[in-house]
Coordinates of C-alpha atoms in Angstrom, one line a residue:
Chain A
M1 CA -27.1 -17.9 28.0
R2 CA -27.8 -18.5 31.7
A3 CA -27.3 -21.8 33.7
V4 CA -28.2 -23.3 37.0
L5 CA -25.5 -25.5 38.4
A6 CA -25.9 -28.3 41.0
E7 CA -22.8 -30.0 42.3
D8 CA -22.1 -31.0 45.9
Q9 CA -18.3 -31.0 45.7
A10 CA -16.9 -27.5 46.0
L11 CA -13.9 -28.4 43.8
L12 CA -16.0 -29.4 40.9
R13 CA -18.6 -26.7 41.4
V14 CA -15.8 -24.1 41.0
G15 CA -14.3 -25.9 38.0
L16 CA -17.7 -26.2 36.2
T17 CA -18.6 -22.5 37.0
R18 CA -15.2 -21.5 35.6
I19 CA -15.7 -23.4 32.4
L20 CA -19.2 -22.2 31.8
E21 CA -18.4 -18.6 32.5
T22 CA -15.3 -18.7 30.3
C23 CA -17.4 -19.9 27.5
G24 CA -20.0 -17.2 27.9
I25 CA -22.6 -19.1 29.9
R26 CA -23.5 -17.2 33.0
V27 CA -24.1 -19.3 36.1
V28 CA -27.0 -17.6 37.8
E29 CA -27.1 -20.0 40.8
A30 CA -24.8 -22.8 42.0
V31 CA -26.2 -25.1 44.6
D32 CA -24.9 -28.1 46.6
N33 CA -27.9 -30.0 47.8
A34 CA -31.2 -31.4 46.5
A35 CA -33.5 -29.1 48.4
A36 CA -31.7 -26.0 47.0
L37 CA -31.7 -27.5 43.6
A38 CA -35.5 -28.0 43.6
R39 CA -35.9 -24.4 44.5
A40 CA -33.4 -23.3 41.8
L41 CA -35.1 -25.4 39.2
A42 CA -38.4 -23.5 40.0
R43 CA -36.7 -20.2 38.8
D44 CA -37.5 -19.0 35.3
D45 CA -34.4 -17.0 34.6
F46 CA -32.2 -19.8 33.3
D47 CA -31.8 -21.6 29.9
V48 CA -30.3 -24.8 31.1
A49 CA -29.6 -26.7 34.3
V50 CA -26.4 -28.7 34.8
V51 CA -27.0 -31.2 37.5
D52 CA -24.9 -33.8 39.4
V53 CA -26.7 -37.1 40.0
R54 CA -25.4 -37.7 43.6
M55 CA -26.3 -35.1 46.1
P56 CA -26.6 -34.8 49.9
P57 CA -28.3 -35.9 52.1
S58 CA -28.3 -39.5 50.9
Y59 CA -25.7 -39.4 48.1
T60 CA -27.7 -41.7 45.9
N61 CA -29.6 -40.0 43.0
E62 CA -31.2 -36.9 44.5
G63 CA -29.9 -34.7 41.8
L64 CA -31.5 -36.9 39.1
L65 CA -34.8 -37.2 41.0
A66 CA -35.0 -33.4 41.4
A67 CA -34.3 -33.0 37.7
V68 CA -37.0 -35.6 36.8
E69 CA -39.5 -34.0 39.1
A70 CA -38.8 -30.5 37.7
R71 CA -39.2 -31.8 34.2
A72 CA -42.5 -33.5 35.1
A73 CA -43.7 -30.2 36.4
R74 CA -42.3 -28.2 33.5
P75 CA -42.0 -30.5 30.4
G76 CA -39.1 -29.7 28.2
L77 CA -37.1 -27.9 31.0
P78 CA -33.6 -28.2 29.7
V79 CA -31.5 -30.4 32.0
L80 CA -28.0 -31.9 31.5
V81 CA -27.2 -34.5 34.1
L82 CA -23.6 -35.3 35.0
S83 CA -22.6 -38.6 36.7
Q84 CA -19.4 -40.4 37.8
Y85 CA -21.0 -43.6 36.5
V86 CA -23.1 -44.8 33.7
E87 CA -26.4 -46.0 34.9
S88 CA -28.8 -47.0 32.1
L89 CA -31.7 -46.7 34.5
Y90 CA -30.9 -43.0 35.1
A91 CA -30.9 -42.5 31.4
R92 CA -34.2 -44.2 31.1
D93 CA -35.8 -42.1 33.9
L94 CA -34.5 -38.9 32.2
L95 CA -35.6 -39.8 28.7
A96 CA -39.0 -41.2 29.8
G97 CA -40.9 -38.1 28.9
G98 CA -39.5 -38.1 25.4
E99 CA -39.6 -34.3 24.9
G100 CA -35.8 -33.8 24.4
A101 CA -33.9 -30.9 25.9
V102 CA -32.2 -33.4 28.0
G103 CA -28.6 -34.8 28.4
Y104 CA -26.8 -37.4 30.3
L105 CA -23.0 -37.2 30.3
L106 CA -20.1 -38.8 32.3
K107 CA -18.2 -36.2 34.3
D108 CA -15.1 -37.1 32.5
R109 CA -16.4 -35.5 29.4
V110 CA -16.2 -32.1 31.0
A111 CA -12.5 -32.1 30.5
D112 CA -13.2 -31.8 26.7
V113 CA -14.4 -28.2 27.3
D114 CA -15.7 -27.5 23.8
G115 CA -17.5 -30.8 23.6
F116 CA -19.1 -30.2 27.1
V117 CA -20.1 -26.6 26.4
G118 CA -21.5 -27.8 23.0
A119 CA -23.6 -30.3 24.8
V120 CA -24.8 -27.7 27.3
R121 CA -25.9 -25.4 24.3
Q122 CA -27.5 -28.3 22.5
V123 CA -29.6 -29.3 25.5
A124 CA -30.5 -25.6 26.0
G125 CA -31.6 -25.5 22.4
G126 CA -34.0 -28.5 23.0
G127 CA -31.6 -31.2 21.7
T128 CA -30.8 -34.6 23.3
V129 CA -27.2 -35.5 24.3
L130 CA -26.3 -38.9 25.6
D131 CA -22.8 -40.1 26.6
P132 CA -21.4 -42.7 24.2
E133 CA -21.1 -45.0 27.2
V134 CA -24.8 -44.7 27.9
V135 CA -25.6 -45.3 24.3
A136 CA -23.4 -48.3 24.2
A137 CA -25.2 -49.7 27.2
L138 CA -28.5 -49.1 25.6
V139 CA -27.5 -50.6 22.3
S140 CA -26.0 -53.7 23.9
A141 CA -29.1 -54.1 26.0
A142 CA -31.3 -53.8 22.9
G143 CA -28.8 -56.1 21.2
R144 CA -30.8 -59.0 22.5
D145 CA -33.5 -58.1 20.0
R146 CA -33.1 -59.4 16.6
P147 CA -33.9 -56.3 14.5
L148 CA -30.6 -54.7 15.8
A149 CA -28.8 -57.7 14.5
R150 CA -30.1 -56.9 11.0
L151 CA -28.2 -53.7 10.9
T152 CA -24.9 -53.5 9.1
P153 CA -21.9 -52.5 11.2
R154 CA -21.9 -49.1 9.5
E155 CA -25.5 -48.6 10.3
R156 CA -24.8 -49.5 13.9
E157 CA -22.2 -46.8 14.0
V158 CA -24.6 -44.3 12.6
L159 CA -27.3 -45.4 15.0
T160 CA -24.9 -45.0 18.0
L161 CA -23.9 -41.5 16.9
M162 CA -27.6 -40.5 16.3
A163 CA -28.5 -41.7 19.8
E164 CA -25.8 -39.5 21.2
G165 CA -27.9 -36.6 19.8
R166 CA -25.8 -35.7 16.7
S167 CA -27.3 -34.2 13.6
N168 CA -26.8 -35.8 10.2
A169 CA -24.1 -33.3 9.4
A170 CA -22.2 -34.1 12.6
V171 CA -22.5 -37.9 12.0
A172 CA -21.2 -37.4 8.5
A173 CA -18.2 -35.4 9.7
R174 CA -17.5 -38.0 12.4
L175 CA -17.6 -41.0 10.0
F176 CA -16.0 -39.2 7.0
L177 CA -19.1 -39.8 4.9
S178 CA -21.2 -37.5 2.8
E179 CA -24.4 -36.2 4.4
K180 CA -26.3 -37.9 1.6
A181 CA -24.8 -41.3 2.6
V182 CA -25.7 -40.7 6.2
G183 CA -29.2 -39.9 5.1
K184 CA -29.4 -43.2 3.2
H185 CA -28.1 -45.1 6.3
T186 CA -30.7 -43.4 8.6
T187 CA -33.5 -44.2 6.2
S188 CA -32.4 -47.8 6.1
I189 CA -32.1 -48.0 9.9
F190 CA -35.6 -46.5 10.4
T191 CA -37.0 -49.0 8.0
K192 CA -35.3 -52.0 9.7
L193 CA -36.3 -50.8 13.1
D194 CA -39.9 -50.1 12.0
L195 CA -39.7 -46.4 13.0
P196 CA -41.7 -43.7 11.3
P197 CA -39.4 -41.6 9.1
D198 CA -38.8 -38.1 10.4
T199 CA -36.7 -35.2 9.1
D200 CA -36.3 -33.4 12.4
D201 CA -33.0 -34.4 13.9
N202 CA -34.0 -34.3 17.6
R203 CA -37.3 -36.1 17.0
R204 CA -35.4 -38.8 15.2
V205 CA -33.0 -39.2 18.1
L206 CA -35.8 -39.5 20.5
A207 CA -37.4 -42.1 18.3
V208 CA -34.2 -44.1 18.3
L209 CA -33.8 -43.7 22.1
A210 CA -37.4 -44.8 22.7
W211 CA -36.8 -47.8 20.5
L212 CA -33.5 -48.7 22.3
Q213 CA -35.2 -48.4 25.7
G214 CA -38.3 -50.3 24.6
Chain B
M1 CA -15.0 -89.7 98.8
K2 CA -13.7 -87.2 96.3
L3 CA -13.0 -88.8 93.0
P4 CA -9.8 -87.7 91.1
A5 CA -10.3 -86.7 87.5
I6 CA -8.4 -89.0 85.1
T7 CA -5.9 -86.6 83.5
S8 CA -3.7 -89.2 81.9
I9 CA -4.0 -92.9 81.1
R10 CA -0.3 -93.6 80.8
P11 CA 1.0 -96.2 83.3
G12 CA 2.9 -93.9 85.6
P13 CA 5.5 -94.8 88.1
V14 CA 4.3 -97.3 90.7
D15 CA 3.8 -95.2 93.8
E16 CA 1.3 -94.8 96.6
R17 CA -0.6 -92.1 94.8
G18 CA -1.0 -94.2 91.6
L19 CA -2.1 -97.2 93.7
V20 CA -4.7 -95.2 95.7
D21 CA -6.0 -93.7 92.5
R22 CA -6.3 -97.1 90.8
L23 CA -7.9 -98.7 93.8
R24 CA -10.5 -95.9 93.8
L25 CA -11.1 -96.3 90.1
T26 CA -11.5 -100.0 90.6
L27 CA -14.1 -99.4 93.3
V28 CA -16.0 -97.0 91.1
A29 CA -15.9 -99.5 88.3
A30 CA -17.1 -102.3 90.6
G31 CA -20.0 -100.0 91.6
T32 CA -21.0 -99.3 88.0
F33 CA -20.6 -103.0 87.3
F34 CA -23.3 -103.8 89.8
L35 CA -25.4 -100.9 88.6
G36 CA -25.5 -102.7 85.3
F37 CA -28.1 -105.0 86.7
P38 CA -30.8 -102.4 87.5
A39 CA -29.9 -100.7 84.3
L40 CA -30.7 -103.9 82.3
I41 CA -33.9 -104.4 84.2
L42 CA -35.0 -100.8 83.6
A43 CA -34.1 -101.2 79.9
I44 CA -36.4 -104.2 79.6
L45 CA -39.1 -102.5 81.5
T46 CA -38.8 -99.4 79.3
L47 CA -39.4 -101.6 76.2
L48 CA -42.3 -103.3 77.9
S49 CA -43.9 -99.9 78.9
V50 CA -43.7 -98.8 75.3
A51 CA -45.1 -102.1 74.0
L52 CA -47.9 -102.0 76.6
G53 CA -48.7 -98.3 76.1
P54 CA -51.8 -98.9 74.1
L55 CA -53.2 -101.2 76.8
G56 CA -52.9 -98.4 79.4
V57 CA -50.6 -100.6 81.6
G58 CA -47.7 -98.9 79.8
F59 CA -48.6 -95.5 81.3
V60 CA -48.4 -96.9 84.8
L61 CA -45.2 -98.6 84.1
A62 CA -43.6 -95.6 82.4
N63 CA -44.4 -93.4 85.3
A64 CA -42.3 -95.7 87.5
V65 CA -39.6 -96.6 85.0
V66 CA -38.7 -93.2 83.6
P67 CA -38.1 -91.4 86.9
A68 CA -36.1 -94.4 88.1
T69 CA -34.0 -94.2 84.9
E70 CA -33.5 -90.5 85.5
V71 CA -32.2 -91.1 89.1
L72 CA -29.8 -93.8 87.8
A73 CA -28.7 -91.6 84.9
R74 CA -28.1 -88.7 87.3
L75 CA -25.8 -90.9 89.5
H76 CA -23.8 -91.9 86.4
R77 CA -23.6 -88.2 85.2
R78 CA -22.1 -87.3 88.6
L79 CA -19.5 -90.1 88.4
S80 CA -18.6 -89.3 84.8
S81 CA -18.4 -85.5 85.5
A82 CA -15.9 -86.2 88.3
L83 CA -13.9 -88.7 86.3
L84 CA -13.6 -86.5 83.2
G85 CA -13.2 -83.2 85.1
E86 CA -16.0 -81.6 83.1
Q87 CA -19.8 -81.1 83.5
V88 CA -22.0 -83.7 82.0
E89 CA -25.5 -82.2 82.1
A90 CA -29.0 -83.3 81.3
S91 CA -31.7 -81.4 79.5
Y92 CA -35.1 -83.1 79.4
A93 CA -38.3 -81.9 77.8
A94 CA -40.3 -80.1 80.5
T95 CA -43.0 -82.3 82.1
A96 CA -43.3 -80.4 85.4
D97 CA -46.8 -79.1 84.7
R98 CA -48.1 -82.3 83.3
G99 CA -50.1 -85.1 84.9
F100 CA -49.8 -88.8 85.2
L101 CA -51.4 -89.5 81.8
S102 CA -49.9 -86.7 79.7
R103 CA -46.3 -87.3 80.8
P104 CA -45.5 -90.5 78.9
P105 CA -46.3 -89.1 75.5
V106 CA -43.8 -86.3 76.1
W107 CA -41.2 -88.8 77.3
L108 CA -41.8 -90.9 74.2
R109 CA -41.1 -87.9 71.9
D110 CA -38.1 -86.6 73.9
G111 CA -35.0 -87.7 72.2
N112 CA -33.0 -87.2 75.4
R113 CA -35.1 -89.8 77.2
W114 CA -34.2 -92.3 74.5
R115 CA -30.6 -91.4 74.9
D116 CA -31.0 -92.4 78.6
F117 CA -32.5 -95.6 77.3
G118 CA -29.4 -96.1 75.1
F119 CA -27.4 -95.6 78.3
L120 CA -29.4 -98.3 80.1
A121 CA -28.7 -100.8 77.3
F122 CA -25.0 -99.9 77.3
S123 CA -24.7 -100.1 81.1
G124 CA -26.2 -103.6 81.1
T125 CA -24.0 -104.9 78.3
G126 CA -20.7 -103.3 77.1
G127 CA -20.4 -101.0 80.1
F128 CA -21.0 -104.0 82.3
V129 CA -17.9 -105.7 80.8
L130 CA -15.8 -102.6 80.8
S131 CA -16.5 -102.0 84.5
G132 CA -16.1 -105.6 85.5
V133 CA -12.6 -106.1 84.2
P134 CA -10.6 -104.0 86.7
A135 CA -12.1 -105.6 89.8
L136 CA -11.8 -109.1 88.2
L137 CA -8.1 -108.6 87.5
L138 CA -7.5 -107.5 91.0
V139 CA -9.5 -110.3 92.6
T140 CA -8.3 -113.2 90.5
P141 CA -4.8 -113.8 92.1
F142 CA -6.4 -113.7 95.6
V143 CA -9.0 -116.2 94.6
H144 CA -6.3 -118.5 93.3
L145 CA -4.2 -118.0 96.4
G146 CA -7.2 -118.7 98.6
G147 CA -7.9 -121.9 96.5
L148 CA -4.3 -123.0 97.0
I149 CA -4.5 -122.4 100.8
I150 CA -7.8 -124.1 101.2
D151 CA -7.6 -126.9 98.6
G152 CA -3.8 -127.3 98.4
S153 CA -3.8 -129.0 94.9
L154 CA -1.2 -128.1 92.4
I155 CA -3.6 -126.8 89.8
W156 CA -4.2 -123.8 92.0
L157 CA -0.4 -123.1 92.0
L158 CA -0.4 -123.2 88.2
T159 CA -3.3 -120.8 88.0
L160 CA -1.7 -118.6 90.6
V161 CA 1.5 -118.4 88.5
I162 CA -0.5 -117.5 85.5
S163 CA -2.6 -114.9 87.3
S164 CA 0.4 -113.3 88.9
V165 CA 0.6 -111.0 85.9
C166 CA -2.9 -109.8 86.6
P167 CA -1.9 -107.0 89.0
L168 CA 0.4 -105.6 86.3
V169 CA -2.3 -105.7 83.7
W170 CA -4.7 -104.2 86.2
W171 CA -2.2 -101.3 86.8
V172 CA -2.1 -100.6 83.1
V173 CA -5.7 -101.1 81.9
T174 CA -7.7 -99.7 84.8
P175 CA -7.5 -95.9 84.0
P176 CA -8.2 -96.3 80.2
L177 CA -11.1 -98.7 80.8
V178 CA -12.7 -96.4 83.4
R179 CA -12.2 -93.4 81.2
A180 CA -13.6 -95.2 78.1
R181 CA -16.8 -95.9 80.1
A182 CA -17.0 -92.3 81.4
R183 CA -16.5 -90.9 77.9
T184 CA -19.2 -93.2 76.5
E185 CA -21.6 -92.1 79.2
R186 CA -20.7 -88.5 78.4
G187 CA -21.7 -89.2 74.8
L188 CA -25.0 -90.8 75.8
L189 CA -26.0 -88.8 78.8
G190 CA -24.4 -85.4 78.0
H191 CA -27.6 -83.9 76.5
S192 CA -26.3 -80.4 77.1
R193 CA -23.4 -81.0 74.7
V194 CA -26.0 -80.8 71.9
A195 CA -27.4 -77.7 73.5
D196 CA -24.0 -76.2 73.8
L197 CA -23.2 -76.9 70.2
E198 CA -26.5 -75.4 69.1
R199 CA -25.7 -72.3 71.2
R200 CA -22.3 -72.2 69.6
V201 CA -23.8 -72.4 66.1
E202 CA -26.2 -69.6 66.9
Q203 CA -23.4 -67.5 68.1
V204 CA -21.4 -68.2 65.0
E205 CA -24.3 -67.3 62.8
E206 CA -24.8 -64.1 64.7
T207 CA -21.2 -63.0 64.4
R208 CA -21.1 -64.0 60.8
A209 CA -24.1 -61.8 60.1
E210 CA -22.5 -59.0 62.0
T211 CA -19.3 -59.5 60.1
L212 CA -21.1 -59.4 56.8
D213 CA -22.9 -56.2 57.8
H214 CA -19.6 -54.7 58.9
S215 CA -18.0 -55.6 55.6
A216 CA -20.8 -54.2 53.6
A217 CA -20.6 -50.9 55.6
E218 CA -16.8 -50.9 55.0
V219 CA -17.3 -51.4 51.3
R220 CA -19.8 -48.5 51.2
R221 CA -17.4 -46.3 53.1
I222 CA -14.6 -47.1 50.7
E223 CA -16.9 -46.4 47.8
R224 CA -17.9 -43.0 49.3
D225 CA -14.3 -42.2 50.1
L226 CA -13.2 -42.9 46.5
H227 CA -16.2 -41.1 45.0
D228 CA -15.9 -38.0 47.1
G229 CA -12.1 -37.9 47.2
A230 CA -9.8 -39.2 44.5
Q231 CA -12.5 -39.5 41.8
A232 CA -13.8 -35.9 42.3
R233 CA -10.3 -34.5 42.4
I234 CA -9.2 -36.2 39.3
A235 CA -12.4 -35.0 37.5
A236 CA -11.5 -31.5 38.7
V237 CA -8.0 -31.9 37.3
G238 CA -9.5 -32.9 34.0
M239 CA -11.7 -29.7 34.0
N240 CA -8.8 -27.4 34.9
V241 CA -6.5 -29.0 32.2
G242 CA -9.3 -28.8 29.6
L243 CA -9.9 -25.2 30.4
A244 CA -6.2 -24.4 30.4
E245 CA -5.9 -26.1 27.0
K246 CA -8.7 -23.8 25.7
L247 CA -7.1 -20.7 27.2
L248 CA -3.5 -21.5 26.3
V249 CA -3.4 -19.1 23.3
S250 CA -5.9 -16.4 24.4
D251 CA -4.8 -16.1 28.1
P252 CA -1.5 -17.9 28.8
A253 CA -1.3 -16.5 32.4
A254 CA -4.7 -17.9 33.4
A255 CA -3.8 -21.2 31.7
A256 CA -0.6 -21.4 33.7
E257 CA -2.6 -20.8 36.9
L258 CA -5.1 -23.5 36.0
L259 CA -2.3 -26.0 35.3
R260 CA -0.6 -25.2 38.7
E261 CA -3.9 -25.8 40.4
A262 CA -4.4 -29.0 38.5
R263 CA -1.0 -30.2 39.7
E264 CA -1.8 -29.5 43.3
T265 CA -5.1 -31.3 43.0
T266 CA -3.3 -34.3 41.6
V267 CA -1.2 -34.4 44.7
S268 CA -4.2 -34.4 47.0
A269 CA -5.9 -37.0 44.8
L270 CA -3.0 -39.3 45.4
E271 CA -3.1 -38.6 49.1
D272 CA -6.8 -39.5 49.1
L273 CA -6.0 -42.8 47.3
R274 CA -3.3 -43.5 49.8
S275 CA -5.5 -43.0 52.8
V276 CA -8.2 -45.3 51.2
V277 CA -5.6 -48.0 50.7
R278 CA -4.4 -47.6 54.3
G279 CA -8.0 -48.0 55.4
I280 CA -8.3 -51.3 53.4
H281 CA -5.0 -52.9 54.5
P282 CA -2.3 -50.8 56.0
P283 CA 0.9 -51.3 53.9
V284 CA 2.9 -51.1 57.1
L285 CA 1.1 -54.2 58.4
A286 CA 2.2 -56.1 55.3
D287 CA 5.7 -54.8 55.5
R288 CA 6.4 -55.1 59.3
G289 CA 3.8 -57.3 60.9
L290 CA 1.6 -56.3 63.8
A291 CA 4.2 -55.1 66.2
G292 CA 5.8 -52.8 63.7
A293 CA 2.5 -51.5 62.5
L294 CA 1.4 -50.7 66.1
E295 CA 4.7 -48.9 66.6
A296 CA 4.1 -46.9 63.5
L297 CA 0.5 -46.2 64.7
A298 CA 1.6 -44.9 68.1
L299 CA 4.5 -42.8 66.7
P300 CA 2.6 -39.7 65.4
F301 CA 0.2 -39.6 68.4
P302 CA 0.1 -36.2 70.2
I303 CA 0.6 -37.9 73.6
P304 CA 3.4 -40.4 74.5
V305 CA 2.4 -44.0 74.0
T306 CA 4.4 -46.7 75.7
L307 CA 4.6 -50.0 73.9
R308 CA 5.3 -53.4 75.4
L309 CA 4.9 -55.9 72.6
Q310 CA 6.0 -59.5 72.5
L311 CA 4.3 -60.6 69.3
P312 CA 5.5 -63.5 67.2
A313 CA 5.6 -63.4 63.5
G314 CA 3.2 -65.5 61.5
L315 CA -0.1 -64.5 63.1
P316 CA -3.0 -64.9 60.7
A317 CA -3.3 -61.9 58.4
P318 CA -7.0 -61.2 59.0
V319 CA -6.5 -61.3 62.8
E320 CA -3.5 -59.0 62.5
S321 CA -5.6 -56.6 60.4
A322 CA -8.5 -56.7 62.8
A323 CA -6.2 -56.2 65.8
Y324 CA -4.5 -53.3 64.1
F325 CA -7.8 -51.4 63.4
A326 CA -9.0 -52.3 66.9
V327 CA -6.0 -50.7 68.5
A328 CA -6.2 -47.7 66.1
E329 CA -9.8 -47.2 67.2
C330 CA -8.9 -47.3 70.9
L331 CA -6.1 -44.8 70.4
A332 CA -8.4 -42.5 68.4
N333 CA -10.9 -42.7 71.3
T334 CA -8.1 -41.9 73.8
V335 CA -7.1 -38.8 71.9
K336 CA -10.7 -37.6 71.1
H337 CA -12.4 -38.2 74.4
S338 CA -10.1 -39.0 77.3
G339 CA -7.9 -36.0 77.7
A340 CA -5.2 -38.4 78.8
A341 CA -1.6 -37.4 79.2
R342 CA -0.2 -40.8 78.3
A343 CA -1.3 -44.1 76.9
W344 CA 0.1 -47.6 76.8
I345 CA -0.2 -50.7 74.6
T346 CA 0.8 -54.2 75.6
G347 CA 0.6 -57.2 73.4
E348 CA 1.4 -60.8 73.8
H349 CA 0.6 -64.2 72.3
R350 CA 0.3 -67.0 74.8
D351 CA -1.5 -70.3 74.9
G352 CA -3.0 -69.7 71.5
R353 CA -4.5 -66.4 72.4
L354 CA -3.5 -62.9 71.1
R355 CA -4.0 -60.5 73.9
L356 CA -3.8 -56.7 73.4
V357 CA -4.4 -54.1 76.1
V358 CA -4.8 -50.4 75.4
G359 CA -4.9 -48.1 78.4
D360 CA -4.7 -44.4 79.2
D361 CA -4.7 -42.2 82.3
G362 CA -7.6 -40.1 81.1
R363 CA -11.0 -39.3 82.5
G364 CA -12.6 -42.6 81.8
G365 CA -16.3 -43.1 81.0
A366 CA -15.6 -44.9 77.7
D367 CA -18.8 -46.6 76.4
P368 CA -18.2 -50.1 75.0
T369 CA -21.5 -49.8 73.0
S370 CA -20.5 -46.6 71.2
S371 CA -20.2 -46.9 67.5
G372 CA -16.4 -47.0 67.5
L373 CA -15.7 -49.4 70.4
G374 CA -18.9 -51.4 69.5
G375 CA -17.4 -51.8 66.0
V376 CA -14.2 -53.1 67.5
G377 CA -16.1 -55.7 69.5
R378 CA -18.0 -56.8 66.4
R379 CA -14.8 -56.9 64.3
L380 CA -13.1 -59.2 67.0
A381 CA -16.2 -61.3 67.5
A382 CA -15.8 -62.5 63.9
F383 CA -12.7 -64.3 65.1
D384 CA -14.3 -65.5 68.4
G385 CA -12.4 -62.7 70.1
T386 CA -13.6 -60.6 73.0
M387 CA -13.2 -57.0 74.1
T388 CA -13.6 -55.9 77.7
V389 CA -13.7 -52.2 78.6
L390 CA -12.9 -51.0 82.1
S391 CA -13.4 -47.3 82.2
P392 CA -14.7 -46.0 85.5
S393 CA -15.6 -42.3 85.7
G394 CA -12.4 -40.5 86.5
G395 CA -10.3 -43.1 84.7
P396 CA -8.1 -44.9 83.9
T397 CA -9.5 -46.6 80.8
V398 CA -8.2 -50.1 80.0
V399 CA -9.5 -51.9 76.9
T400 CA -8.5 -55.6 76.8
M401 CA -8.9 -57.5 73.6
E402 CA -8.3 -61.2 73.2
V403 CA -8.5 -63.3 70.0
P404 CA -7.8 -67.0 69.9
C405 CA -5.4 -67.7 67.0
R406 CA -2.5 -69.9 66.1
T407 CA 0.7 -68.8 64.6
T408 CA 1.8 -70.5 61.4

């Protein structure tokens, strides 16, 4: 697997490269500014881009903008965005297309090497990965709507894990439930939220996310 | 005749100086007493001109009365300025380019003309009494004495005995009465006091806006420092430790190397945090006050810095902090641009002003509008402080900073 990496701080660029390479993901290009990132994202010899939100020159959200623009030009381009902060708006911009192959994680998660590399692989494979913090923000924002109040606490847990991009099997493992029980919960959630039922994990995640943002 | 300003109204020792001063004040009071008559007449005419305005007569009357009032008011302003030792100034709405008919409406709308009218009323009533008393007190015993000499009846002797306290009373009450009148006139006729206050408010608004901008910029700087420094380093530590954890079994040597790196990064993250904290509020300032903090500031400088500080404890903390950063900025400039061989800092707190001077023997040419020194000026302006930079080409450079502040 090949990756493009964008991170303006040398220290973290080295750390991320090291982690990815150790886990068998070759970093084909590592850049430290938005212009170079835009050029790198135009390449076609990588499977996933790992991008920092803040980049020079303005240190606001250049990395994110470059990612969003690249995905607008090439829908489904796998991008995992890393940020020091949770910004629900960033998540919204990223997920706006609704095609998946996208992720938004806090930088802190990188320290959990297996989890981070798993997320990179998931995004590369067309999945959706969202930081629990981001999901919590989305869920609490959506909490003003009544349908969410109709969910049982257990269903809320399942919904949160689903929004993070986990498959039924992963959710079951996390909550110590059988996969069948998780399936029952998801069906019930979809009914309560008026979402069309779907068996494809990623499409279901996207549906949940779209609902949370709507 | 040069009028003395009334500096004190306490009945001082009876000497020639006090006597001459009081006689002069009495003369002035008598003058203003007689000026009360024209004032009262002008006041009545002013009211008439307003009342007769619709008939047209008022316009003629106003064109005579208002300038006359202005002349009278100017005379009183001169007197009050001299008596109070400060400038009492007028500011009327401009009528220079207006004609006979268009002037009165402007006067009518000009609040300061109405203040003059208020003065006319005061001068013909309360002021009249205030000014009459000193001369009356002085004259009474002589009148009674004259009566006794001319008439010779005992009733004059009785009144003379009674009025013999008058000179004493005159001695005591003349300065306060004259000053009271002058102050009242300052209140009525000192139009520019309002203008001064307006200017002051403008200035305060401006410095406040600058201070807010400055604070916002500071907060942004702190956020950037944290994000690019400590936060990034700690994230890097997390990455290294995470990877080390993964490699612990398969490649212990690499894991050990990663852990060592992580430990070093932790040290620099702490250093970053410390420097951010120092930038917010230097701990040394909290521990040792301004003098100690400036000493600590000068100590590590590559050129010798001479300190002469006589600073009291108990300066307001925000002023101390601003002064500290101001001096730090000046010293940084010295090292960066001046090529000086030595620098000096003097500091003192006198008459409610903190005064700091930073100088060096470098090549001069410091620019007070540069971002660094300009920032110092803005920082001090928030406390009504000032910064003056003397830096001729070829040096030396002397930056003088003054901030009014009280010690607690």
